[in-house]
Coordinates of C-alpha atoms in Angstrom, one line a residue:
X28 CA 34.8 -15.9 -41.6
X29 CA 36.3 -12.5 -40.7
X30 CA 40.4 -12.3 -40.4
X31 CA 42.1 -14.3 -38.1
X32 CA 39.7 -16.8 -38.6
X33 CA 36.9 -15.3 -35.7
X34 CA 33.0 -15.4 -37.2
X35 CA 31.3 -12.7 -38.7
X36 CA 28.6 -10.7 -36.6
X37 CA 26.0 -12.5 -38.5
X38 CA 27.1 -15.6 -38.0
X39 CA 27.8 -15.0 -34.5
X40 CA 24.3 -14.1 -33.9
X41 CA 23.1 -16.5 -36.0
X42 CA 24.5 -19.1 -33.6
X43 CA 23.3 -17.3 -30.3
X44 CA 20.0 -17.1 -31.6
X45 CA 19.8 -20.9 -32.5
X46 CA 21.3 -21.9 -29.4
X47 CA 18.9 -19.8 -27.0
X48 CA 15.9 -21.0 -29.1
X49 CA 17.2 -24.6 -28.2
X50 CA 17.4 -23.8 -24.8
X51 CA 14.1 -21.9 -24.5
X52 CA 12.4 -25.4 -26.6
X53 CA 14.2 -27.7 -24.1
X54 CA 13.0 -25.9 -21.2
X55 CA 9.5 -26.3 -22.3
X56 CA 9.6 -29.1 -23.0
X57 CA 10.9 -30.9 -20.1
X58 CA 8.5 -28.8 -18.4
X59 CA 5.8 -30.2 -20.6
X60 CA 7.4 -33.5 -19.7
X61 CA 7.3 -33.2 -16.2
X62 CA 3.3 -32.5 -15.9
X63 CA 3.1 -35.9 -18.3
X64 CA 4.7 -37.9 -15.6
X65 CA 2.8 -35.9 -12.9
X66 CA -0.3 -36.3 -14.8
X67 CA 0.6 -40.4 -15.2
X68 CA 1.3 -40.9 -11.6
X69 CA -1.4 -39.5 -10.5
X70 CA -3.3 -41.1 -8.0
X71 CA -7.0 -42.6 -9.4
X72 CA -9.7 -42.3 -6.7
X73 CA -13.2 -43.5 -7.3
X74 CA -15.9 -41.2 -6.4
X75 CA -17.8 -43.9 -3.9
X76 CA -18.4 -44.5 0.1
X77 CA -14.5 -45.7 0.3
X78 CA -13.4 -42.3 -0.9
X79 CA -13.6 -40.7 2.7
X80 CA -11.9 -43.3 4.3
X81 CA -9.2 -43.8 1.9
X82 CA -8.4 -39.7 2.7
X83 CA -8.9 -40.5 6.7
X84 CA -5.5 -43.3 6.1
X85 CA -4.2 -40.4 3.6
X86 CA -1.4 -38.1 5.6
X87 CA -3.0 -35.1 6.4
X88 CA -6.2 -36.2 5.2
X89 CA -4.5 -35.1 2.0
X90 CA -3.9 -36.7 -1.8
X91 CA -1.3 -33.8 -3.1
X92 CA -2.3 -35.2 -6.5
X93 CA -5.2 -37.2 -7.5
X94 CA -7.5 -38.2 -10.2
X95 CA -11.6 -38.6 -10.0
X96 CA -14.2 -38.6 -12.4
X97 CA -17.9 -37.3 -11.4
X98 CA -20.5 -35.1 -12.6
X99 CA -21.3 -31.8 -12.2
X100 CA -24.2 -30.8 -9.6
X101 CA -25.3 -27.3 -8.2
X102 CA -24.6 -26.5 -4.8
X103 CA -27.1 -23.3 -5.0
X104 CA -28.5 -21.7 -7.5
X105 CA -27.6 -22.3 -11.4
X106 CA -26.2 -19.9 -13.8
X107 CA -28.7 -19.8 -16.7
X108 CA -27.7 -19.1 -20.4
X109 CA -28.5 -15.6 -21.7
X110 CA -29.4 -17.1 -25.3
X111 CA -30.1 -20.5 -24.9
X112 CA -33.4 -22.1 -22.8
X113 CA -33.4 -24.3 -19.8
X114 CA -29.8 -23.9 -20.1
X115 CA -28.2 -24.5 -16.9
X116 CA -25.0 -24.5 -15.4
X117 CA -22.5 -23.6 -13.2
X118 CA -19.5 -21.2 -14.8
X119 CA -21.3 -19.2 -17.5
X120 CA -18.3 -17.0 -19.9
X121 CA -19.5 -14.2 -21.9
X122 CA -17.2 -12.9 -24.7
X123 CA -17.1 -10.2 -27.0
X124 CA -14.3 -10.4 -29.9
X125 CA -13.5 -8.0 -32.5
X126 CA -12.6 -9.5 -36.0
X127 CA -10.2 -7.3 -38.6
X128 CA -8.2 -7.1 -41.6
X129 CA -4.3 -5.5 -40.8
X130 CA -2.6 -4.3 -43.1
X131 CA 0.9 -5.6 -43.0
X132 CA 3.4 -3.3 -44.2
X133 CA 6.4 -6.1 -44.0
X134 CA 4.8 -8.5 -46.7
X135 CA 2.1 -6.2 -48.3
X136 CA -0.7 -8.6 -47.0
X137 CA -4.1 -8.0 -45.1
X138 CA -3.6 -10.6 -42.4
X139 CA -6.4 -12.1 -39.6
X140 CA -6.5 -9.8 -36.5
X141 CA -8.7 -11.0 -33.1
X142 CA -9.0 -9.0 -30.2
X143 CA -11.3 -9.9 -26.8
X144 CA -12.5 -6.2 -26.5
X145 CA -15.0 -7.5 -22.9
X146 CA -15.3 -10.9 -21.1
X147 CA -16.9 -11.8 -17.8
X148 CA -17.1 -14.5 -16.1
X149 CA -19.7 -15.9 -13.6
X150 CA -19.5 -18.7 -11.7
X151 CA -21.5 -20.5 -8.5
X152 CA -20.2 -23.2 -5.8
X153 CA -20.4 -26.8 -7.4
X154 CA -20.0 -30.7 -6.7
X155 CA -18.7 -33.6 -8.5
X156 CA -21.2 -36.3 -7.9
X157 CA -21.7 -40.1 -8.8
X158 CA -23.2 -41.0 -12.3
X159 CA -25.5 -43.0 -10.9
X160 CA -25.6 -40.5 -7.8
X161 CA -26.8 -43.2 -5.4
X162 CA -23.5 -43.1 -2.9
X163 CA -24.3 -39.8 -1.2
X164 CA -20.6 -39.0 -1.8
X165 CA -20.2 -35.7 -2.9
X166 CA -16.5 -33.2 -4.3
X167 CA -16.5 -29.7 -3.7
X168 CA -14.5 -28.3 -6.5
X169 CA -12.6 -25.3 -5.2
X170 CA -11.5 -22.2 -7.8
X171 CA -12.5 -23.5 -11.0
X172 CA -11.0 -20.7 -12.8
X173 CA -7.8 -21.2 -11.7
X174 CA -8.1 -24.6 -13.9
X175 CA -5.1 -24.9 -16.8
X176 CA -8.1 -26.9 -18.8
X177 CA -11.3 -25.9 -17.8
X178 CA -14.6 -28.0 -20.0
X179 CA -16.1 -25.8 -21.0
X180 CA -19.1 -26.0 -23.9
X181 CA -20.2 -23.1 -26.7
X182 CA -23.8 -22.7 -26.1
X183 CA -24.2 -19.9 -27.8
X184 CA -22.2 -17.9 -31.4
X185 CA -23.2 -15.5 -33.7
X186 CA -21.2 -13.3 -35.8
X187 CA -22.6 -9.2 -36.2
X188 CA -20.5 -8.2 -39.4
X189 CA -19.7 -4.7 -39.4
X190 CA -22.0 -2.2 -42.0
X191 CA -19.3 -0.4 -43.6
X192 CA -20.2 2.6 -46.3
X193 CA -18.1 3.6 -49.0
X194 CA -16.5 6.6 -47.4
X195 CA -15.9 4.4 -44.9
X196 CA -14.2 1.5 -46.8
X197 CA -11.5 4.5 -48.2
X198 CA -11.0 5.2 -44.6
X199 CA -10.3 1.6 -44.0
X200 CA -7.5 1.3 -46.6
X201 CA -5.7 4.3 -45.7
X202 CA -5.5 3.7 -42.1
X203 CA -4.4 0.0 -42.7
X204 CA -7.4 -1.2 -40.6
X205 CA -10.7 -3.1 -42.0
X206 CA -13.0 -4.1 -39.6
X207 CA -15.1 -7.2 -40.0
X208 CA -16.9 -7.7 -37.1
X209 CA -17.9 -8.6 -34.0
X210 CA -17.8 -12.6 -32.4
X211 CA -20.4 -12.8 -29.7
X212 CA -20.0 -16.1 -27.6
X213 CA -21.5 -17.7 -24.6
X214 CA -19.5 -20.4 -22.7
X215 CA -20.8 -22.4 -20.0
X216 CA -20.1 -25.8 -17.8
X217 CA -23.6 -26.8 -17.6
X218 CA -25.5 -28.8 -14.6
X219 CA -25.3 -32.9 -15.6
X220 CA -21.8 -32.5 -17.3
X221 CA -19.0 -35.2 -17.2
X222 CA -16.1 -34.1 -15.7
X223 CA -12.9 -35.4 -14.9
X224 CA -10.6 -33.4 -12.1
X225 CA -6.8 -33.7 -11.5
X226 CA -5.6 -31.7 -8.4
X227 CA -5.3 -31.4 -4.6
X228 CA -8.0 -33.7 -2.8
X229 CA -8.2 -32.8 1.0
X230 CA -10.7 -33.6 3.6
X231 CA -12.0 -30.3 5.6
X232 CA -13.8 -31.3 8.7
X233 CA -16.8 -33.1 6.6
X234 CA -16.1 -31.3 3.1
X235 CA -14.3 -33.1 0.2
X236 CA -12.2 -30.9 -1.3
X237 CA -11.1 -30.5 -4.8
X238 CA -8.5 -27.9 -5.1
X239 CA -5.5 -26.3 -7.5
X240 CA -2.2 -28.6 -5.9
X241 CA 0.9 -26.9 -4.3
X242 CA 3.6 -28.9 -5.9
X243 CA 3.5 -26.5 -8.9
X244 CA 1.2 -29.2 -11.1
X245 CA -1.2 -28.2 -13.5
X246 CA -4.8 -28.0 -12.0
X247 CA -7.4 -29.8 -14.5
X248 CA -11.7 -30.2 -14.9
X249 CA -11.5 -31.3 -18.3
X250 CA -14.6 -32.6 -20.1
X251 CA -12.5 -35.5 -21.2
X252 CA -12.0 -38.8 -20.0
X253 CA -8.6 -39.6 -17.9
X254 CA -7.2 -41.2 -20.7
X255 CA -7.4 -38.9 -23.5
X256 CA -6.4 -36.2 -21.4
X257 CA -3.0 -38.2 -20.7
X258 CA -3.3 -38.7 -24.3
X259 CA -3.3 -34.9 -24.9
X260 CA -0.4 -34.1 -22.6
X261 CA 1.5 -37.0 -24.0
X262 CA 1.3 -35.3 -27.9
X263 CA 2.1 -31.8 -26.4
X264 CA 5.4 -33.4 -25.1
X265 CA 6.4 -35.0 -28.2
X266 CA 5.3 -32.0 -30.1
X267 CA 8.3 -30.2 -28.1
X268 CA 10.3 -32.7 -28.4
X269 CA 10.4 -32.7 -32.6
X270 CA 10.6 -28.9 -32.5
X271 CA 13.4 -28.7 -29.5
X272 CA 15.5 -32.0 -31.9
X273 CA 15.0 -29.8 -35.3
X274 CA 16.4 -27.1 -33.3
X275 CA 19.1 -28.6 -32.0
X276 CA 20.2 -30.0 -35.3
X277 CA 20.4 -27.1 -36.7
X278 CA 22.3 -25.5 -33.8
X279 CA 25.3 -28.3 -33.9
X280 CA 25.0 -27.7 -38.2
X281 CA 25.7 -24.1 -37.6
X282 CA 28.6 -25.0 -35.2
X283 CA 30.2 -27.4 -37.3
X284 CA 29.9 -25.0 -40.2
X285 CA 31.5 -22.7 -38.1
X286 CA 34.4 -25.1 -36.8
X287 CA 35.3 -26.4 -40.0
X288 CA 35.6 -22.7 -41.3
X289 CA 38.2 -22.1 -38.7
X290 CA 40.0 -25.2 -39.0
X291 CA 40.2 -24.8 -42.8
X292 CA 41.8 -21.1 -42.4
X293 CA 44.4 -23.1 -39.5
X294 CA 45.1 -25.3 -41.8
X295 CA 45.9 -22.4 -44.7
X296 CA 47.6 -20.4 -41.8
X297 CA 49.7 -23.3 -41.5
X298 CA 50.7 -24.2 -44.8
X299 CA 51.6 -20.7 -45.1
X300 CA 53.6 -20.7 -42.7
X301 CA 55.2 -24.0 -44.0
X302 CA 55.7 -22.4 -47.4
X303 CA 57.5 -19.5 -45.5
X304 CA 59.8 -21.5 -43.5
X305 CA 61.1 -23.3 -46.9
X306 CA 61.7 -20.2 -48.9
X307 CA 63.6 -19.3 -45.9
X308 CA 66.0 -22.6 -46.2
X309 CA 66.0 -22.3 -49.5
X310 CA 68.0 -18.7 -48.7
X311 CA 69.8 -20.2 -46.5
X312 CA 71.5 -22.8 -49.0
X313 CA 71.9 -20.2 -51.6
X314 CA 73.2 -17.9 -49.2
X315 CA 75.2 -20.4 -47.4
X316 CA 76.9 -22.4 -50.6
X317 CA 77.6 -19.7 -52.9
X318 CA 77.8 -16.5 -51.3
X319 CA 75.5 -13.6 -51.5
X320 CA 75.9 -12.6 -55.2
X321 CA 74.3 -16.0 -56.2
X322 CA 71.1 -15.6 -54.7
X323 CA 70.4 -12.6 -57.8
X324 CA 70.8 -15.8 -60.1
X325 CA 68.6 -17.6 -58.6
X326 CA 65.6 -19.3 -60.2
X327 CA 62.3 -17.3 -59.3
X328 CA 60.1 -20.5 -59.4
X329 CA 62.3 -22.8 -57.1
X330 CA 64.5 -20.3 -55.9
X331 CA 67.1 -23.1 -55.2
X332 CA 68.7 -23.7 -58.7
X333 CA 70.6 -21.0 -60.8
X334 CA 69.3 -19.0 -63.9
X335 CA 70.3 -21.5 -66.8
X336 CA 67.6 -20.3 -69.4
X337 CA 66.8 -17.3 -72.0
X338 CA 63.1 -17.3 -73.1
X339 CA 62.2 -15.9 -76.6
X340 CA 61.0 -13.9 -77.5
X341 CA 60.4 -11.7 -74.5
X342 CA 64.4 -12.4 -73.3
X343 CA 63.9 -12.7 -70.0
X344 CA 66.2 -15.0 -68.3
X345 CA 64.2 -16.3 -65.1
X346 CA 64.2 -20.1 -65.1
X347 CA 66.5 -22.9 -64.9
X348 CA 66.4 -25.6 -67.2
X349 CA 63.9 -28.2 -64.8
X350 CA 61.3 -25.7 -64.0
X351 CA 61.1 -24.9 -67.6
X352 CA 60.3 -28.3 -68.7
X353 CA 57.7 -28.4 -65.5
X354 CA 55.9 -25.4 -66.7
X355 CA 52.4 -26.2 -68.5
X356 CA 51.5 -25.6 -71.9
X357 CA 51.4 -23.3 -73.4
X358 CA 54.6 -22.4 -71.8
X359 CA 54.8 -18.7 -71.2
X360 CA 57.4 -16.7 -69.0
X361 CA 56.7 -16.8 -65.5
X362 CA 57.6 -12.5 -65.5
X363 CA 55.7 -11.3 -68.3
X364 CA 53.5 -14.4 -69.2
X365 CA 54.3 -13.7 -72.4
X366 CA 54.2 -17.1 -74.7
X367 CA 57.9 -18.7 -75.3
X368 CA 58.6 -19.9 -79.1
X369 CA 62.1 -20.6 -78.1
X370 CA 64.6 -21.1 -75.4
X371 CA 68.4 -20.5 -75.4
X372 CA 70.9 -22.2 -73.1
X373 CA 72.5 -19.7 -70.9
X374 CA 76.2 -20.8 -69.5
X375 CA 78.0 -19.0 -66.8
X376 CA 82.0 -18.3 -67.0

C-alpha cells in the first residue's frame, strides 16, 4: 500500500484486470448458457407426412426454432472429391495450411505456428430426407455455411514437408522462422450422411425450409445426434462456468487483500492518533499541576512522573524509579542504550 493507505499502481491494475476478465468470462458464459437453454427447448419435429401440417397450425407457417434429424440427399448435381473416388457430396472444403517453427524471443522457445494460406469452399442445393426415405417428405436446408457447427468429414490429408538445404536451414535460424510444411486437406458433407439441424423451419409456398433463426440462436447441421449435441453445449457452459468461479475468487481474494491492507493502516492511523492524544494529556497534567518548569523533569518514558533516577555508569538521569524497574534486561539507558551496572536515588530539594 502506497501513503495514506490508497493501492499501489500494480495493485490497482492488478484488480482491474481480474475484475474485467471476470466480467468478460461471465458474459460468455451466460451467453453460452443462453444457447443451452435455447438449444433444450427447442422444438423436436419428426421428418414424416405430419411435418407439413404441423407447420400449416404453426403461426406463420413458421417454427422460429426447431429440431429434425434426416439425411443428406442432392438436389442437383454432387460435389465430387478431388482425391478420393465415388466420393460424393454436397459442401466440398479445400484447405491449404502452412506449418512452422517461431522463434519466440520472450521464452527463447521454437513454438507451433499454423497459418490457412488458401481455402475455398463449394457447395450445391441439398435436402434432409427420411432414413428409410419412403414419406416423400423432403427439408431444403438453406445457407449451410452460415452453420455455427457444420458436419463436416476429412476425406482426404497429406502432409508435403518442406526440402530445406543447409544454406537454407542458417537462414531459418537467423530469421526466427523454420518452415515445416504444407497440410493439404479436403473436407466434405457427403450424399447419404446423417444429419441433425437446429434452426428456423418455415413453409414457402410448397418448400420446407431449413434456415439460420432470427432470434440471434446458433444455427446447427451437426453430424451428431440431438443428444450429444445438447451434451456438447452443456460441457461448454460448465466449462465457463469453472473458469468465470476461479476468476471470480481470485478477484474477491485480491479485494480482500486489498481491504484488509487499508483497514490495518486505519487501524495504525488510529492508534497513532490515540498515542498522540495521551502524550498531549499527559502535558497537560504536568503543565497543569506543577507549572512549566516541571515538565523538563519529566520522565522521557511515561512523561507523567518526575526524574527520580541516576543511571551508571553513563549518568544520565532520564527515568523515574517505576519505569526503571519496567525496563527489560539487560537494563540499558533509554538515551544512550548504554548498559546500567548501578542506579542512584535522585531527591529533589
Amino acid at each position: 500500500m502506497e501513503g495514506g493507505g490508497r493501492p499501489s499502481a500494480a495493485q490497482a491494475v492488478l484488480l482491474a484486470a481480474s475484475t474485467a476478465i471476470t466480467a468478460l468470462l461471465y458474459s460468455i458464459y451466460r451467453q453460452k448458457a443462453r444457447v443451452a437453454r435455447g438449444l433444450e427447448g427447442a422444438r423436436k419435429v419428426r421428418l414424416d407426412g405430419d411435418l407439413r401440417a404441423v407447420l400449416l397450425e404453426a403461426p406463420g407457417r413458421c417454427v422460429p426454432y426447431a429440431v429434425i434429424e434426416g439425411v443428406v440427399r442432392s438436389v442437383k448435381d454432387t460435389l465430387s472429391s478431388q482425391f478420393v473416388e465415388n466420393c460424393k457430396g454436397v459442401v466440398q472444403r479445400l484447405t491449404l495450411q502452412e506449418h512452422k517453427m517461431v522463434w519466440n524471443r520472450t521464452t527463447h522457445l521454437w513454438n507451433d505456428y499454423e497459418k490457412i494460406i488458401h481455402q475455398r469452399t463449394s457447395t450445391t442445393p441439398f435436402d434432409l430426407v427420411p432414413a428409410e426415405d419412403d414419406a416423400g417428405v423432403t427439408v431444403r436446408v438453406m445457407k449451410p455455411l452460415d452453420a455455427a457447427e457444420l458436419g463436416l468429414e476429412t476425406v482426404y490429408e497429406k502432409f508435403h514437408p518442406s526440402v530445406q538445404s543447409f544454406t537454407d536451414v542458417i537462414g531459418h535460424y537467423i530469421s526466427g522462422e523454420r518452415p515445416k510444411g504444407i497440410q493439404e486437406t479436403e473436407q466434405m458433407l457427403k450424399v447419404g450422411t446423417a444429419l441433425t439441424g437446429v434452426g428456423e423451419l418455415v413453409l414457402d409456398n410448397a418448400t420446407i425450409k431449413l434456415q439460420p433463426p432470427k432470434q440471434g440462436m446458433p444455427y446447427y447441421l451437426s453430424s451428431l445426434d440431438f443428444e450429444s449435441l445438447l451434451q456438447k453445449q452443456e460441457s461448454s457452459v460448465r466449462f465457463w462456468k469453472i473458469l468465470t468461479v476461479v476468476f471470480g475468487f481470485a478477484t474477491c481474494a485480491v479485494l480482500f487483500f486489498l481491504l484488509r491492507k487499508q483497514y490495518r493502516h486505519h487501524r495504525e492511523q488510529q492508534h497513532l492518533r490515540q498515542m498522540q492524544e495521551e502524550f498531549r494529556q499527559a502535558q497537560e497534567r504536568l503543565t497543569g499541576t506543577e507549572g512549566g518548569e516541571v515538565l523538563k523533569n519529566a520522565c522521557v518514558v511515561c512523561l507523567s512522573s518526575t526524574k527520580s533516577c541516576v543511571f551508571l555508569e553513563c549518568g544520565h538521569v532520564c527515568s523515574c524509579h517505576e519505569c526503571y524497574q519496567a525496563l527489560p534486561k539487560p537494563k540499558k539507558c533509554p538515551i544512550c542504550r548504554q548498559g546500567i551496572t548501578r542506579v542512584v536515588p535522585l531527591y529533589n530539594s
